[in-house]
Short mmCIF file of C-alpha atoms in Angstrom, two decimals:
data_model
loop_
_atom_site.label_atom_id
_atom_site.label_comp_id
_atom_site.label_asym_id
_atom_site.label_seq_id
_atom_site.Cartn_x
_atom_site.Cartn_y
_atom_site.Cartn_z
CA MET A 1 -48.92 4.83 2.85
CA VAL A 2 -46.90 6.06 -0.13
CA GLY A 3 -45.27 8.66 2.10
CA MET A 4 -44.36 6.02 4.68
CA ASP A 5 -42.84 3.75 1.99
CA LEU A 6 -40.77 6.65 0.69
CA PHE A 7 -39.59 7.42 4.23
CA LYS A 8 -38.52 3.79 4.73
CA CYS A 9 -36.65 3.81 1.42
CA VAL A 10 -34.80 6.99 2.33
CA MET A 11 -33.86 5.59 5.74
CA MET A 12 -32.50 2.40 4.16
CA ILE A 13 -30.26 4.47 1.91
CA VAL A 14 -29.03 6.51 4.87
CA VAL A 15 -28.17 3.32 6.75
CA LEU A 16 -26.33 1.79 3.81
CA VAL A 17 -24.29 4.87 2.91
CA ILE A 18 -22.60 6.12 6.08
CA SER A 19 -19.21 7.50 6.99
CA CYS A 20 -16.29 5.18 7.69
CA GLY A 21 -16.24 6.37 11.27
CA GLU A 22 -19.70 4.82 11.68
CA ALA A 23 -19.16 1.65 9.70
CA VAL A 24 -21.70 -1.12 10.06
CA SER A 25 -21.07 -3.18 13.19
CA GLY A 26 -19.17 -6.36 12.38
CA ALA A 27 -18.08 -5.18 8.93
CA LYS A 28 -14.56 -6.17 8.01
CA PHE A 29 -13.50 -2.57 7.58
CA ASP A 30 -14.79 -1.61 11.01
CA GLU A 31 -13.03 -4.55 12.65
CA LEU A 32 -9.62 -3.60 11.31
CA TYR A 33 -9.71 0.05 10.32
CA ARG A 34 -11.10 3.50 11.12
CA SER A 35 -11.21 6.80 9.30
CA SER A 36 -8.15 8.88 10.18
CA TRP A 37 -9.03 12.22 8.58
CA ALA A 38 -11.79 13.84 6.49
CA MET A 39 -14.46 11.39 7.64
CA ASP A 40 -17.03 12.93 5.28
CA HIS A 41 -14.75 11.90 2.36
CA CYS A 42 -14.55 8.28 3.58
CA VAL A 43 -17.75 6.40 2.78
CA ASN A 44 -18.75 2.82 3.50
CA GLU A 45 -21.13 1.27 0.97
CA GLY A 46 -21.78 -2.28 2.05
CA GLU A 47 -18.60 -4.29 1.52
CA VAL A 48 -16.88 -1.45 -0.35
CA THR A 49 -15.19 1.53 1.28
CA LYS A 50 -14.47 4.62 -0.82
CA LEU A 51 -12.00 7.43 -0.30
CA LYS A 52 -12.79 10.65 -2.15
CA LEU A 53 -10.61 13.54 -3.23
CA ASP A 54 -11.96 16.93 -4.29
CA ASN A 55 -10.63 20.48 -4.20
CA TYR A 56 -11.60 20.69 -0.52
CA SER A 57 -9.90 17.60 0.88
CA GLY A 58 -8.49 14.14 0.42
CA ALA A 59 -9.12 11.34 2.91
CA GLY A 60 -7.51 8.44 4.72
CA PHE A 61 -7.98 5.49 7.04
CA GLU A 62 -5.74 3.63 9.47
CA SER A 63 -5.64 0.27 11.22
CA ARG A 64 -6.90 0.09 14.78
CA SER A 65 -3.80 -1.88 15.86
CA LYS A 66 -0.06 -1.98 15.26
CA TYR A 67 1.76 -5.05 13.97
CA LEU A 68 5.22 -6.57 13.80
CA PHE A 69 5.64 -9.01 10.90
CA GLY A 70 2.93 -10.75 8.90
CA LYS A 71 0.94 -10.08 5.75
CA VAL A 72 -1.46 -7.26 4.98
CA SER A 73 -3.62 -7.27 1.85
CA ILE A 74 -6.30 -5.07 0.38
CA GLN A 75 -8.25 -5.01 -2.86
CA ILE A 76 -8.29 -1.61 -4.56
CA LYS A 77 -9.98 -0.22 -7.64
CA LEU A 78 -8.13 2.96 -8.50
CA VAL A 79 -9.46 6.31 -9.70
CA GLU A 80 -11.06 5.98 -13.13
CA GLY A 81 -10.59 8.32 -16.07
CA ASP A 82 -8.34 11.37 -15.79
CA SER A 83 -6.53 10.83 -12.49
CA ALA A 84 -3.54 13.08 -13.20
CA GLY A 85 -2.12 14.77 -10.12
CA THR A 86 -3.67 12.32 -7.67
CA VAL A 87 -1.91 9.81 -5.45
CA THR A 88 -3.57 6.83 -3.80
CA ALA A 89 -1.40 5.18 -1.16
CA PHE A 90 -1.49 1.88 0.71
CA TYR A 91 1.32 1.50 3.21
CA MET A 92 2.64 0.37 6.57
CA SER A 93 4.44 2.79 8.86
CA SER A 94 5.70 3.20 12.39
CA ASP A 95 5.74 6.51 14.26
CA GLY A 96 8.42 9.12 14.84
CA PRO A 97 11.24 10.72 12.82
CA ASN A 98 13.26 7.48 12.70
CA HIS A 99 10.29 5.50 11.45
CA ASN A 100 10.13 2.44 9.22
CA GLU A 101 7.74 2.43 6.27
CA PHE A 102 6.71 0.26 3.30
CA ASP A 103 4.83 2.15 0.56
CA PHE A 104 2.59 1.43 -2.37
CA GLU A 105 1.87 4.76 -4.10
CA PHE A 106 -0.35 4.79 -7.18
CA LEU A 107 0.42 7.83 -9.32
CA GLY A 108 -2.50 8.99 -11.44
CA ASN A 109 -2.24 9.91 -15.08
CA LYS A 110 -4.18 11.38 -17.97
CA THR A 111 -6.93 9.27 -19.53
CA GLY A 112 -5.44 6.49 -21.60
CA GLU A 113 -2.00 6.67 -20.02
CA PRO A 114 -0.88 3.82 -17.72
CA TYR A 115 -1.06 4.08 -13.96
CA ILE A 116 2.38 4.11 -12.34
CA VAL A 117 2.96 2.16 -9.13
CA GLN A 118 5.77 3.48 -6.96
CA THR A 119 7.14 1.46 -4.06
CA ASN A 120 9.41 2.90 -1.41
CA ILE A 121 11.05 1.68 1.78
CA TYR A 122 12.13 3.68 4.82
CA VAL A 123 14.37 2.20 7.50
CA ASN A 124 15.19 4.27 10.57
CA GLY A 125 13.84 7.36 8.85
CA VAL A 126 15.90 6.94 5.68
CA GLY A 127 13.92 6.57 2.44
CA ASN A 128 14.59 7.64 -1.15
CA ARG A 129 14.44 4.01 -2.24
CA GLU A 130 11.85 4.34 -5.00
CA GLN A 131 11.06 1.87 -7.73
CA ARG A 132 8.37 2.50 -10.35
CA LEU A 133 6.54 0.20 -12.73
CA ASN A 134 3.58 0.15 -15.07
CA LEU A 135 0.98 -2.46 -14.24
CA TRP A 136 0.13 -5.20 -16.75
CA PHE A 137 -3.61 -4.51 -16.42
CA ASP A 138 -5.95 -1.55 -16.05
CA PRO A 139 -6.27 -1.07 -12.26
CA THR A 140 -9.30 1.22 -12.63
CA THR A 141 -11.81 -1.24 -14.10
CA GLU A 142 -11.68 -4.05 -11.53
CA PHE A 143 -10.41 -4.71 -8.01
CA HIS A 144 -6.89 -6.10 -7.66
CA THR A 145 -5.07 -7.30 -4.56
CA TYR A 146 -2.04 -5.45 -3.21
CA SER A 147 -0.05 -7.09 -0.41
CA ILE A 148 2.96 -6.56 1.81
CA LEU A 149 4.56 -9.67 3.31
CA TRP A 150 6.97 -8.79 6.12
CA SER A 151 9.12 -11.29 7.98
CA LYS A 152 12.47 -11.29 9.75
CA ARG A 153 14.04 -12.37 6.49
CA SER A 154 12.52 -9.97 3.96
CA VAL A 155 9.84 -7.56 2.81
CA VAL A 156 7.92 -8.57 -0.33
CA PHE A 157 5.55 -6.31 -2.27
CA MET A 158 2.97 -8.25 -4.28
CA VAL A 159 0.28 -7.47 -6.85
CA ASP A 160 -2.30 -10.25 -7.21
CA GLU A 161 0.23 -12.48 -5.42
CA THR A 162 2.92 -11.68 -8.04
CA PRO A 163 6.04 -10.32 -6.32
CA ILE A 164 7.14 -6.95 -7.72
CA ARG A 165 9.82 -6.06 -5.18
CA VAL A 166 11.88 -7.85 -2.54
CA GLN A 167 13.97 -6.27 0.21
CA LYS A 168 16.04 -8.92 1.98
CA ASN A 169 17.41 -8.67 5.49
CA LEU A 170 21.09 -7.90 4.92
CA GLU A 171 22.04 -6.91 8.44
CA ASP A 172 25.03 -9.25 8.16
CA LYS A 173 26.28 -6.87 5.44
CA GLY A 174 25.87 -3.84 7.71
CA ILE A 175 22.57 -2.75 6.13
CA PRO A 176 19.73 -1.78 8.50
CA PHE A 177 16.48 -3.75 8.26
CA ALA A 178 13.03 -2.90 9.58
CA LYS A 179 12.42 -5.32 12.44
CA ASP A 180 12.17 -3.40 15.71
CA GLN A 181 9.25 -1.00 15.26
CA ALA A 182 5.58 -1.91 15.21
CA MET A 183 3.68 -0.55 12.21
CA GLY A 184 0.16 0.54 11.51
CA VAL A 185 -1.55 -0.02 8.15
CA TYR A 186 -2.81 3.02 6.25
CA SER A 187 -4.39 4.20 3.03
CA SER A 188 -5.08 7.67 1.72
CA ILE A 189 -5.80 9.73 -1.37
CA TRP A 190 -4.52 13.25 -1.88
CA ASN A 191 -3.54 15.88 -4.43
CA ALA A 192 0.15 15.78 -5.36
CA ASP A 193 0.16 17.53 -8.72
CA ASP A 194 3.46 19.22 -7.86
CA TRP A 195 5.22 15.89 -8.56
CA ALA A 196 2.90 12.90 -9.11
CA THR A 197 2.29 13.05 -12.89
CA GLN A 198 5.22 13.53 -15.25
CA GLY A 199 7.19 15.24 -12.52
CA GLY A 200 4.45 17.78 -11.88
CA LEU A 201 4.01 18.88 -15.50
CA VAL A 202 0.40 17.63 -15.61
CA LYS A 203 -1.86 19.22 -13.01
CA THR A 204 -5.06 17.96 -11.42
CA ASP A 205 -8.18 18.76 -13.44
CA TRP A 206 -10.71 19.49 -10.72
CA SER A 207 -13.58 19.37 -13.20
CA HIS A 208 -13.27 15.57 -12.89
CA ALA A 209 -13.64 15.61 -9.10
CA PRO A 210 -14.47 13.81 -6.95
CA PHE A 211 -11.69 11.32 -7.58
CA VAL A 212 -12.66 8.02 -5.95
CA ALA A 213 -10.55 5.03 -4.89
CA SER A 214 -12.55 1.95 -3.84
CA TYR A 215 -11.50 -0.76 -1.37
CA LYS A 216 -12.71 -4.17 -0.23
CA GLU A 217 -11.48 -7.51 1.15
CA PHE A 218 -9.44 -6.07 4.03
CA GLN A 219 -7.06 -8.70 5.37
CA ILE A 220 -4.43 -8.47 8.08
CA ASP A 221 -2.75 -11.74 9.07
CA ALA A 222 0.02 -10.41 11.28
CA CYS A 223 1.33 -10.35 14.83
CA GLU A 224 -0.59 -7.70 16.74
CA ILE A 225 1.38 -5.64 19.24
CA PRO A 226 -0.47 -5.01 22.53
CA THR A 227 1.63 -1.88 23.11
CA THR A 228 4.09 -0.29 20.71
CA SER A 229 6.88 -0.66 23.28
CA ASP A 230 6.50 -4.39 23.96
CA LEU A 231 7.67 -6.36 20.94
CA SER A 232 8.45 -9.62 22.73
CA LYS A 233 5.24 -11.30 21.61
CA CYS A 234 6.21 -10.98 17.95
CA ASN A 235 9.99 -10.73 17.99
CA GLY A 236 10.88 -13.63 20.25
CA ASP A 237 11.64 -17.24 19.52
CA ASP A 238 8.07 -18.21 18.66
CA LYS A 239 7.64 -19.25 15.06
CA PHE A 240 4.88 -17.90 12.84
CA TRP A 241 3.88 -19.09 9.38
CA TRP A 242 5.68 -16.15 7.75
CA ASP A 243 8.94 -17.26 9.38
CA GLU A 244 9.01 -20.50 7.41
CA PRO A 245 11.72 -20.46 4.72
CA THR A 246 9.23 -21.66 2.12
CA VAL A 247 7.21 -18.49 2.75
CA SER A 248 9.82 -15.84 3.51
CA GLU A 249 12.00 -16.84 0.54
CA LEU A 250 10.71 -16.61 -3.01
CA SER A 251 10.00 -19.88 -4.77
CA LEU A 252 11.48 -20.59 -8.19
CA HIS A 253 8.18 -19.60 -9.80
CA GLN A 254 8.04 -16.36 -7.82
CA ASN A 255 11.61 -15.56 -8.81
CA HIS A 256 10.63 -15.99 -12.45
CA GLN A 257 7.61 -13.74 -11.90
CA LEU A 258 9.79 -11.04 -10.34
CA ILE A 259 12.27 -11.20 -13.20
CA TRP A 260 9.40 -10.91 -15.69
CA VAL A 261 7.96 -7.87 -13.91
CA ARG A 262 11.32 -6.13 -13.84
CA ALA A 263 12.09 -6.91 -17.48
CA ASN A 264 8.73 -5.86 -18.87
CA HIS A 265 7.24 -3.26 -16.52
CA MET A 266 9.95 -1.57 -14.46
CA ILE A 267 10.49 2.04 -15.54
CA TYR A 268 12.62 3.40 -12.68
CA ASP A 269 14.96 1.90 -10.10
CA TYR A 270 16.89 4.07 -7.66
CA CYS A 271 19.74 1.56 -7.74
CA PHE A 272 20.60 2.70 -11.25
CA ASP A 273 20.07 6.43 -10.77
CA ALA A 274 23.67 7.66 -10.82
CA ALA A 275 22.55 11.29 -10.74
CA ARG A 276 20.92 10.81 -7.33
CA PHE A 277 23.35 8.17 -6.09
CA PRO A 278 26.86 8.61 -7.54
CA VAL A 279 27.87 5.78 -5.22
CA THR A 280 25.59 2.79 -5.63
CA PRO A 281 23.64 2.19 -2.39
CA LEU A 282 25.12 -0.74 -0.51
CA GLU A 283 21.94 -2.84 -0.54
CA CYS A 284 21.81 -2.58 -4.34
CA GLN A 285 25.17 -4.31 -4.56
CA HIS A 286 23.77 -7.36 -2.77
CA HIS A 287 20.20 -7.62 -4.09
CA ARG A 288 20.06 -9.64 -7.27
CA HIS A 289 16.70 -8.25 -8.32
CA LEU A 290 17.20 -4.62 -7.20
#
């Protein structure tokens, strides 16, 4: 009888801790996402999914569908302790060399040093639009919500619903805007100690491996594209909630939040990097908060 009880206990543990590719039927993760590489480093533990990085491999997952406009959110608890050299990413991207992409990249650091959040935007394959900030909380002790709100009018990056970056549609100024390519939603963790921490000066300490990023509360409220070539469902005249001006434009309170973030936590903005951009990028001349 004792042996049978032990067997049942072991089987329960096996069922609860399984790879992302075999997520529990009906789980939120399984409905929206699937493991995209290194399935043995992507583990589903009840409502929490974990990506692991060690000196063998990182890991990643991707959405099962592509989307054009809407809001994607995820709660993440970042790598605890010494995370130097690691990068955890949450992003949207289309396919191909002329792709569009919206990036959250969380750059690890030595114990006690602040995590750096880098955002970047690619339009038609052109990126190099990085902004970096230090968060106003420790993102390794609790889960926090990271969101991308994408409409025909703008792209807004948010942390716990506080806007940290806005990219407006300035096509009337001759500036390309991401609006004609469906995007998938992705997350991954990998080793980037050639650049991630202090420009690559601090390397990954593999004695602290595995490095674990944890995820829960997966939400995608966006227009799903049946095929990546047919955008009419999402890019026509139909109105969605994210098209409303009260949603796609920052409120007065949100504007104040964005100004506060920039004044107190922004540590790098490509718009003011004269060494990289001797001529100020055109969009920077029109964005008040960039």
